[in-house]
XYZ file of C-alpha atoms in Angstrom:
611
model
C 138.313 -22.543 225.281
C 136.193 -23.071 228.495
C 139.380 -23.587 230.599
C 140.773 -20.414 229.101
C 137.658 -18.465 230.057
C 137.707 -19.880 233.644
C 141.375 -18.872 233.931
C 140.662 -15.360 232.743
C 137.775 -15.081 235.283
C 139.999 -16.185 238.093
C 142.716 -13.672 237.027
C 140.067 -10.851 236.972
C 138.853 -11.993 240.347
C 142.331 -11.844 241.852
C 142.967 -8.550 240.172
C 139.760 -7.029 241.719
C 140.672 -8.423 245.235
C 144.238 -7.173 245.108
C 143.776 -3.839 243.306
C 143.586 -0.514 245.070
C 140.429 1.314 246.158
C 140.689 3.799 243.312
C 140.662 1.083 240.632
C 137.896 -0.804 242.380
C 135.776 2.311 242.486
C 136.440 2.999 238.808
C 135.546 -0.612 237.949
C 132.312 -0.646 240.125
C 131.178 2.765 239.104
C 131.744 1.939 235.460
C 129.783 -1.295 235.712
C 127.042 0.313 237.721
C 126.609 3.186 235.226
C 126.779 0.854 232.236
C 124.299 -1.539 233.667
C 122.090 1.328 234.668
C 122.269 2.798 231.231
C 121.490 -0.603 229.612
C 118.586 -1.201 232.069
C 117.257 2.291 231.492
C 117.433 1.942 227.678
C 115.582 -1.387 227.851
C 112.926 -0.087 230.192
C 112.522 3.144 228.209
C 112.320 1.286 224.893
C 109.731 -1.165 226.300
C 107.659 1.637 227.979
C 107.871 4.007 225.002
C 107.093 1.313 222.528
C 104.133 0.137 224.580
C 102.914 3.668 224.897
C 103.279 4.284 221.225
C 101.412 1.125 220.283
C 98.652 1.996 222.711
C 98.356 5.511 221.484
C 98.485 4.453 217.910
C 95.875 1.783 218.571
C 93.570 4.260 220.423
C 93.914 6.898 217.628
C 93.264 4.272 214.951
C 90.222 3.062 216.869
C 88.775 6.583 217.058
C 89.353 6.995 213.268
C 87.557 3.685 212.655
C 84.617 4.771 214.857
C 84.464 8.076 212.984
C 84.584 6.300 209.662
C 81.857 3.893 210.798
C 79.567 6.831 211.792
C 79.925 8.422 208.431
C 79.349 5.050 206.645
C 76.194 4.504 208.655
C 74.922 7.999 207.729
C 75.697 7.329 204.078
C 73.851 4.023 204.181
C 70.880 5.674 205.801
C 70.840 8.086 202.852
C 70.793 5.260 200.368
C 68.238 3.377 202.410
C 66.065 6.502 202.285
C 66.260 6.522 198.503
C 65.180 2.879 198.433
C 62.410 3.502 200.896
C 60.912 6.241 198.919
C 59.400 3.554 196.653
C 56.988 2.709 199.571
C 55.627 6.185 199.642
C 55.504 7.206 195.983
C 51.812 7.328 194.829
C 52.507 7.003 191.158
C 54.876 4.101 191.606
C 52.503 2.176 193.761
C 49.648 2.673 191.286
C 51.990 1.568 188.403
C 53.093 -1.559 190.186
C 49.453 -2.369 191.003
C 48.481 -2.169 187.313
C 51.395 -4.226 185.960
C 52.099 -6.872 188.619
C 49.594 -9.252 186.838
C 51.272 -8.773 183.416
C 54.708 -10.230 184.288
C 54.154 -13.282 182.200
C 53.274 -11.210 179.128
C 54.511 -8.098 177.470
C 53.710 -5.206 179.778
C 51.130 -2.841 178.105
C 50.272 0.625 179.265
C 47.163 1.530 177.341
C 45.384 3.863 179.639
C 46.411 7.475 180.124
C 46.635 6.972 183.825
C 49.045 4.067 183.559
C 51.344 6.040 181.277
C 51.298 8.945 183.631
C 52.138 6.728 186.709
C 55.027 5.213 184.801
C 56.468 8.554 183.663
C 56.060 10.080 187.178
C 57.748 7.053 188.709
C 60.702 7.310 186.461
C 61.068 10.988 187.222
C 61.397 10.274 190.913
C 64.245 7.772 190.207
C 65.801 10.018 187.617
C 66.265 12.728 190.162
C 68.295 10.445 192.420
C 70.284 9.070 189.526
C 71.082 12.446 188.041
C 71.976 14.207 191.254
C 74.130 11.509 192.915
C 77.411 10.369 191.354
C 77.407 7.171 193.373
C 73.981 5.795 192.346
C 74.364 3.857 189.127
C 71.032 2.101 188.874
C 67.524 2.150 190.477
C 65.307 -0.739 189.538
C 62.025 -2.345 190.646
C 61.554 -6.102 190.247
C 58.369 -8.080 190.414
C 58.306 -11.862 190.797
C 59.418 -12.675 187.244
C 60.914 -9.629 185.637
C 62.170 -6.069 185.987
C 59.072 -3.722 186.098
C 60.889 -0.326 186.201
C 64.413 0.813 185.884
C 66.756 3.903 185.635
C 70.339 2.946 185.065
C 73.569 3.967 183.397
C 73.559 0.607 181.610
C 71.211 -1.306 179.373
C 69.426 -4.378 180.651
C 68.217 -7.753 179.429
C 64.479 -7.915 179.751
C 63.959 -11.645 180.188
C 61.590 -13.633 182.274
C 63.191 -15.452 185.255
C 62.465 -16.315 188.816
C 63.805 -13.249 190.820
C 64.179 -15.340 193.897
C 67.377 -16.678 192.494
C 69.065 -13.415 193.104
C 70.579 -13.215 196.753
C 69.794 -9.513 197.095
C 66.149 -10.231 196.179
C 65.661 -13.145 198.471
C 67.321 -11.284 201.417
C 64.954 -8.324 200.888
C 61.981 -10.684 200.872
C 63.157 -12.425 203.971
C 63.675 -9.044 205.759
C 60.419 -7.003 205.125
C 60.595 -3.401 206.330
C 64.447 -3.388 206.264
C 66.945 -2.309 203.586
C 69.341 -5.116 202.831
C 72.942 -4.389 201.704
C 74.670 -6.985 199.563
C 77.744 -7.020 197.351
C 79.887 -5.754 195.913
C 78.801 -7.588 192.876
C 78.060 -7.376 189.026
C 74.515 -8.070 187.781
C 74.151 -10.407 184.937
C 71.016 -8.637 183.712
C 72.864 -5.399 183.047
C 74.842 -4.909 179.839
C 78.096 -3.087 180.040
C 78.322 -3.145 183.840
C 82.108 -3.374 184.401
C 82.432 -2.197 187.938
C 81.346 -3.876 191.153
C 78.501 -2.188 193.035
C 76.820 -2.432 196.333
C 73.062 -3.235 196.227
C 70.539 -1.815 198.560
C 67.304 -3.831 198.204
C 63.938 -3.343 199.953
C 60.427 -4.858 199.704
C 57.741 -2.566 198.300
C 54.364 -3.233 200.081
C 50.932 -1.933 199.114
C 49.810 1.013 201.136
C 46.189 -0.330 201.103
C 46.549 -3.912 202.310
C 50.364 -4.332 202.774
C 50.565 -6.898 200.058
C 53.786 -7.598 198.181
C 54.279 -5.182 195.198
C 57.924 -5.793 194.308
C 61.487 -5.252 195.341
C 63.390 -1.969 194.718
C 67.085 -2.322 193.997
C 69.472 0.729 194.330
C 73.140 0.036 193.007
C 75.836 2.390 194.200
C 79.504 2.352 193.244
C 82.307 2.434 195.935
C 83.307 6.030 195.117
C 81.547 7.549 198.092
C 82.799 4.850 200.466
C 86.361 5.360 199.187
C 85.805 9.170 199.771
C 84.678 8.580 203.333
C 87.545 6.151 204.078
C 90.148 8.432 202.706
C 88.928 11.396 204.601
C 89.169 9.495 207.967
C 92.258 7.351 207.174
C 95.479 9.032 206.062
C 98.052 6.479 207.046
C 100.310 6.151 203.951
C 102.312 3.238 205.410
C 99.276 1.019 206.323
C 96.077 0.119 204.656
C 92.324 -0.067 205.336
C 89.651 -2.587 204.211
C 86.103 -3.558 204.945
C 84.754 -7.139 205.355
C 81.213 -8.163 205.327
C 79.560 -10.491 207.850
C 80.904 -13.530 206.010
C 84.468 -12.081 206.097
C 84.390 -11.389 202.347
C 86.215 -8.344 201.035
C 83.825 -5.384 200.402
C 86.247 -2.578 199.954
C 90.060 -2.008 200.192
C 91.795 1.287 200.032
C 94.381 1.428 197.246
C 97.962 2.343 198.187
C 100.109 4.349 195.881
C 103.203 2.284 196.415
C 101.690 -1.248 196.957
C 98.318 -1.165 195.335
C 95.850 -3.595 196.807
C 97.124 -5.900 199.561
C 94.081 -8.224 200.090
C 92.990 -8.832 196.584
C 94.763 -12.233 196.545
C 92.835 -14.977 198.249
C 95.776 -16.240 200.304
C 96.380 -12.887 201.804
C 92.699 -12.389 202.572
C 92.531 -15.703 204.367
C 95.469 -14.741 206.546
C 93.629 -11.602 207.494
C 90.535 -13.650 208.261
C 92.553 -15.998 210.469
C 94.167 -13.008 212.335
C 90.692 -11.706 213.083
C 89.808 -15.202 214.627
C 92.887 -15.098 216.797
C 92.185 -14.830 220.555
C 95.234 -12.497 221.029
C 94.559 -9.228 222.928
C 96.289 -7.345 220.150
C 96.026 -9.383 216.910
C 98.536 -8.794 214.118
C 99.376 -10.065 210.680
C 102.592 -10.705 208.716
C 102.619 -9.570 205.115
C 105.657 -9.749 202.803
C 107.971 -10.280 205.670
C 106.689 -7.360 207.715
C 104.540 -7.411 210.805
C 101.422 -5.247 211.045
C 99.157 -4.255 213.972
C 95.457 -4.786 213.377
C 92.590 -2.564 214.584
C 88.957 -3.586 214.045
C 85.493 -2.094 214.454
C 82.255 -3.942 213.788
C 79.264 -2.064 212.266
C 76.200 -3.518 213.961
C 73.815 -2.190 211.332
C 75.365 -3.944 208.356
C 77.597 -6.593 210.055
C 80.672 -5.137 208.259
C 83.993 -4.992 209.966
C 86.347 -2.088 209.474
C 89.986 -3.154 209.610
C 93.100 -1.024 209.600
C 96.705 -2.332 209.466
C 99.668 -0.335 210.726
C 103.271 -1.554 210.014
C 105.301 -2.341 213.144
C 108.252 -0.710 211.595
C 106.531 2.694 211.764
C 106.712 2.498 215.619
C 110.137 0.894 215.894
C 111.766 3.439 213.642
C 110.649 6.261 215.837
C 111.988 4.587 218.853
C 115.440 3.673 217.444
C 116.359 7.298 216.850
C 115.546 8.177 220.454
C 117.492 5.135 221.819
C 120.679 6.231 219.973
C 120.399 9.614 221.434
C 120.098 8.023 224.919
C 123.196 5.793 224.343
C 125.274 8.689 223.201
C 124.170 10.702 226.228
C 124.965 7.767 228.554
C 128.517 7.344 227.070
C 129.093 11.019 227.607
C 127.848 10.763 231.114
C 130.260 7.826 231.845
C 133.178 9.936 230.544
C 132.258 12.870 232.707
C 131.814 10.586 235.776
C 135.248 8.997 235.313
C 137.017 12.393 235.054
C 135.268 13.851 238.051
C 135.622 10.574 240.067
C 139.411 10.549 239.394
C 139.797 14.029 240.859
C 137.680 13.211 243.879
C 139.334 9.959 244.666
C 142.827 11.538 244.537
C 141.820 13.910 247.323
C 139.864 11.423 249.320
C 142.431 8.584 249.336
C 145.400 10.801 250.508
C 144.242 10.853 254.165
C 143.317 7.188 253.906
C 146.866 6.358 253.041
C 147.967 8.307 256.181
C 145.520 6.411 258.327
C 146.762 3.114 256.830
C 150.305 3.914 257.792
C 149.279 4.679 261.353
C 147.456 1.336 261.536
C 150.401 -0.576 260.277
C 152.532 0.937 262.987
C 149.924 -0.019 265.625
C 149.922 -3.507 264.114
C 153.633 -3.704 264.808
C 152.786 -3.268 268.629
C 153.366 0.455 268.732
C 150.181 1.400 270.576
C 151.437 5.002 271.051
C 151.074 5.953 267.412
C 148.251 8.356 266.477
C 146.802 9.404 263.090
C 147.582 12.991 262.130
C 144.451 13.906 260.192
C 142.716 17.163 261.177
C 139.903 17.450 258.579
C 136.362 17.792 259.666
C 134.867 15.198 257.262
C 134.175 11.503 257.794
C 137.887 10.640 257.482
C 138.768 13.159 260.118
C 136.090 11.764 262.396
C 137.348 8.200 261.574
C 140.901 9.320 262.513
C 139.644 10.774 265.745
C 137.677 7.615 266.543
C 140.877 5.558 265.721
C 142.950 7.671 268.122
C 140.406 7.377 270.855
C 140.166 3.640 270.180
C 143.927 3.239 270.594
C 143.740 5.052 273.881
C 140.885 2.949 275.081
C 142.696 -0.187 273.981
C 145.572 0.681 276.249
C 143.265 1.224 279.157
C 141.302 -1.966 278.441
C 144.431 -4.066 278.284
C 145.394 -2.997 281.730
C 141.741 -3.436 282.912
C 141.500 -6.899 281.449
C 144.486 -8.111 283.399
C 143.081 -6.700 286.613
C 139.565 -8.032 285.900
C 140.885 -11.544 285.192
C 142.623 -11.670 288.525
C 139.515 -10.399 290.326
C 137.321 -12.838 288.409
C 139.461 -15.763 289.502
C 139.172 -14.723 293.112
C 135.392 -14.354 292.858
C 135.077 -17.814 291.288
C 137.042 -19.386 294.122
C 135.000 -17.550 296.719
C 131.760 -18.601 295.069
C 132.901 -22.226 294.953
C 133.780 -22.169 298.641
C 130.529 -20.491 299.597
C 128.261 -22.975 297.797
C 127.892 -25.118 300.936
C 127.234 -23.118 304.090
C 129.022 -24.466 307.107
C 125.775 -24.138 309.163
C 124.006 -26.487 306.834
C 126.857 -28.950 307.048
C 127.095 -28.762 310.935
C 123.286 -29.224 311.322
C 123.361 -32.203 308.956
C 126.229 -33.931 310.680
C 124.573 -33.351 314.022
C 121.442 -34.969 312.778
C 123.463 -37.997 311.564
C 125.302 -38.321 314.884
C 121.971 -38.202 316.761
C 120.437 -40.795 314.402
C 123.456 -43.088 314.923
C 123.271 -42.715 318.675
C 119.540 -43.519 318.708
C 120.148 -46.314 316.155
C 117.865 -44.661 313.654
C 117.748 -46.482 310.319
C 117.634 -43.164 308.440
C 121.268 -42.393 309.356
C 122.756 -44.310 306.460
C 120.387 -42.836 303.702
C 121.080 -39.343 305.138
C 124.859 -39.926 304.953
C 124.552 -41.215 301.395
C 122.488 -38.168 300.404
C 125.088 -35.831 301.968
C 127.925 -37.577 300.116
C 126.115 -37.323 296.761
C 125.303 -33.659 297.482
C 128.938 -32.882 297.891
C 130.026 -34.921 294.858
C 127.562 -33.108 292.468
C 128.428 -29.736 294.054
C 132.051 -30.161 293.287
C 131.519 -31.789 289.832
C 135.277 -31.844 289.172
C 135.352 -28.028 288.885
C 132.945 -28.014 285.901
C 130.276 -25.322 285.823
C 127.730 -27.138 283.612
C 125.866 -30.317 284.352
C 122.870 -32.174 283.002
C 119.414 -31.512 284.197
C 119.372 -35.141 285.469
C 122.306 -34.459 287.814
C 120.777 -31.124 288.960
C 117.569 -32.914 289.922
C 119.597 -35.617 291.640
C 121.376 -32.939 293.638
C 117.952 -31.386 294.584
C 116.512 -34.763 295.534
C 119.509 -35.455 297.842
C 119.047 -32.027 299.493
C 115.394 -32.776 299.972
C 116.095 -36.121 301.546
C 118.411 -34.532 304.047
C 115.973 -31.736 304.855
C 112.898 -33.980 305.091
C 114.816 -36.219 307.576
C 115.848 -33.102 309.638
C 112.289 -31.614 309.571
C 110.222 -34.788 309.942
C 106.553 -34.348 309.033
C 107.208 -30.733 308.235
C 106.699 -30.990 304.466
C 106.285 -33.297 301.595
C 107.584 -32.831 298.039
C 107.050 -34.009 294.575
C 109.404 -33.831 291.505
C 107.741 -33.879 288.016
C 110.111 -34.001 284.953
C 108.835 -34.018 281.417
C 110.196 -36.876 279.209
C 113.137 -36.009 277.140
C 114.579 -32.963 279.100
C 116.953 -34.810 281.546
C 119.774 -34.650 278.959
C 119.575 -30.864 278.758
C 122.511 -28.945 280.057
C 122.317 -26.236 282.761
C 124.502 -24.305 285.146
C 124.978 -26.387 288.287
C 123.307 -25.642 291.704
C 120.552 -23.294 290.461
C 117.553 -25.215 291.699
C 118.692 -26.135 295.249
C 118.989 -22.515 296.439
C 115.263 -21.968 295.328
C 114.177 -25.126 297.170
C 116.134 -24.034 300.211
C 114.447 -20.572 299.942
C 111.025 -22.304 299.905
C 111.852 -24.302 303.040
C 113.379 -21.472 305.159
C 110.999 -18.673 304.007
C 107.909 -20.551 303.198
C 107.434 -24.006 304.858
C 109.116 -23.236 308.199
C 106.673 -20.347 308.747
C 103.690 -22.651 308.449
C 102.125 -24.383 311.459
C 100.849 -27.204 309.319
C 102.633 -29.605 306.995
C 103.816 -27.825 303.793
C 104.210 -29.096 300.197
C 106.928 -28.368 297.589
C 106.480 -29.076 293.919
C 109.451 -29.069 291.464
C 108.720 -29.303 287.658
C 110.885 -29.294 284.546
C 109.500 -29.074 281.003
C 110.033 -27.582 277.532
C 108.208 -24.596 276.169
C 109.414 -24.466 272.546
C 113.150 -23.753 272.641
C 113.049 -22.780 276.337
C 113.581 -25.042 279.250
C 111.432 -24.221 282.198
C 112.199 -25.259 285.823
C 109.620 -24.299 288.446
C 109.805 -24.529 292.292
C 106.416 -24.036 294.060
C 105.517 -24.072 297.754
C 102.257 -23.501 299.715
C 103.855 -21.238 302.306
C 102.544 -17.843 303.468
C 103.620 -16.101 300.160
C 104.619 -12.512 299.899
C 103.428 -9.166 298.389
C 104.015 -8.041 294.864
C 106.531 -5.487 296.103
C 108.562 -8.153 297.728
C 108.576 -10.287 294.572
C 109.756 -7.322 292.515
C 112.551 -6.464 294.966
C 113.974 -10.009 295.488
C 116.293 -9.801 292.414
C 117.313 -6.054 292.964
C 121.000 -5.505 293.313
C 120.726 -3.674 296.635
C 118.509 -6.379 298.216
C 119.971 -7.795 301.375
C 120.609 -11.562 301.313
C 118.374 -13.096 303.994
C 119.287 -16.681 303.410
C 121.923 -16.928 306.011
C 120.951 -20.241 307.332
C 121.039 -22.233 304.132
C 123.616 -23.026 301.566
C 124.692 -19.376 301.026
C 123.918 -19.454 297.378
C 121.263 -16.729 297.141
C 118.550 -16.511 294.505
C 120.078 -13.256 293.162
C 123.370 -15.050 292.650
C 121.473 -17.778 290.695
C 119.707 -15.213 288.533
C 122.969 -13.336 287.735
C 124.826 -16.609 286.906
C 122.026 -17.562 284.410
C 122.095 -14.209 282.702
C 125.869 -14.217 282.583
C 126.032 -17.606 280.779
C 122.830 -17.433 278.621
C 121.807 -13.768 278.147
C 119.531 -11.227 279.701
C 116.359 -12.840 278.272
C 116.765 -15.808 280.577
C 116.673 -15.909 284.426
C 114.297 -16.159 287.448
C 110.671 -14.986 287.713
C 108.749 -14.864 290.915
C 104.983 -15.076 291.370
C 103.375 -15.133 294.751
C 100.005 -14.767 296.382
C 99.909 -14.017 300.103
C 98.259 -16.907 302.018
C 98.562 -19.233 299.128
C 102.234 -19.741 298.261
C 105.068 -18.742 295.940
C 106.175 -20.049 292.518
C 109.497 -19.172 291.021
C 110.414 -20.239 287.446
C 113.818 -20.559 285.796
C 113.942 -20.028 282.046
C 116.962 -21.509 280.217
C 117.802 -22.232 276.527
C 117.475 -25.829 275.496
C 121.041 -27.172 275.221
C 121.517 -30.852 274.839
C 124.226 -32.935 276.383
């Protein structure tokens, strides 16, 4: 199977390489448009889905905040009902009279006590009768219920009220209304629905002593009304958890009922709340949901909404299908239009191809007959001019090759000036006649100078040989001009094996002697250095002669500068500079720096090329 696939890929590759331009363009454009369409669909889907999720989350968060505001207002209303007990004159008097009778049967014998009791019940009756959500309002002492107004009957038994959580929380939080539940009280008979309990301590207005705890029970109808007015998402759900993550309220769905009544499902919701994800979610019945949460600081409740992920993906899929259909239609239109365009464009290309094939067959007289003003017409014109120029260049190359060969021979013959040779031989003869011991070393230096200069016709030598050539030249000149100058050659380790054009340092040394040292009345000094600067080889020749002006430095290498070195080897510094640039490029060559009265330094920059 794998071999078959490899074979098919090779066949496809050969087909693409050998097929015509038209088929290649169709293939490439088709692939480009298809990949662009796929990429655009992927990016659009990702961006659109991200935007929908973010907008849905922001909208849901605003709903939860609005819902939380209404719930806080509602709780403040119920808290106000419970707080009225602290300001009711008759109730406080009644509680003061009966708080010591909790162990016995409560007896109201005086007319004032009966009046306080009746007026207190009237206050509670108003809230019970005018609010559909309030089911009970009761006042508890330490052992029993002292006063009540409720839709249900109650069991009037003695018990320690601290055993009730709502009672103990109210005692532990004096001055605050505590919300507990939902729950069902065991002291109420016929209480079948769960209620929220708002409990608050009643204190004496005289000394602030404990008088009892007022308990206001409300059903969840008002909370359900608030939640449904703010949350209308039919596909999702809404619930409220208390500070211990227990279920306080859940909105019933028409198609699914209650989602979080089961303990396992509620635990999964609680775990999702604890997750550290930036956008927590939950999976229920094989479907993923997005979670939005808002915490109510006053009660510690958490409002939670869940939105199915399918609600968002379904809205995206429809748009994606429209994009795909539009992309396929666009590909079809592009292919039809492209076919018409390529037919017109490729016709002159075929004509140009035929002309090139004739030129390839050595018919340089052929010309492309394309007269259009577009790029192909300009290309044909350029091709025709190129063929004409090729004809001229072929003739010019033959002539230049002949001239180049003549110049190379002339340069080789002119490397050693006859005047230098005559003067050196005269010096050797004079030394021999005077039986000077320096005659032999001078002759050996001259022989080595010739040997390196010729170098078997090779243009490139190592830096070591180039320095040897310079050293032999200095030996000869120092013997000819005794006590006229001293010299020193300093070469950095590791550069002797670098290759260079031959005879480029000796003309600079010669220039230093004839134009620098000879003009001094005292003994001169010549310093030759060779070192690396990164990938550049630097050769420097420095003398302490009279120097020259900056204008002279700038004009030495000018093409129209007259060669003054007629007494030396004949190989001028401009010739050295041109040879370096010819072989290595314009970024390399000579550079002069001179100070009048102090001397001149010329540096050669070359690429580092190893032997």
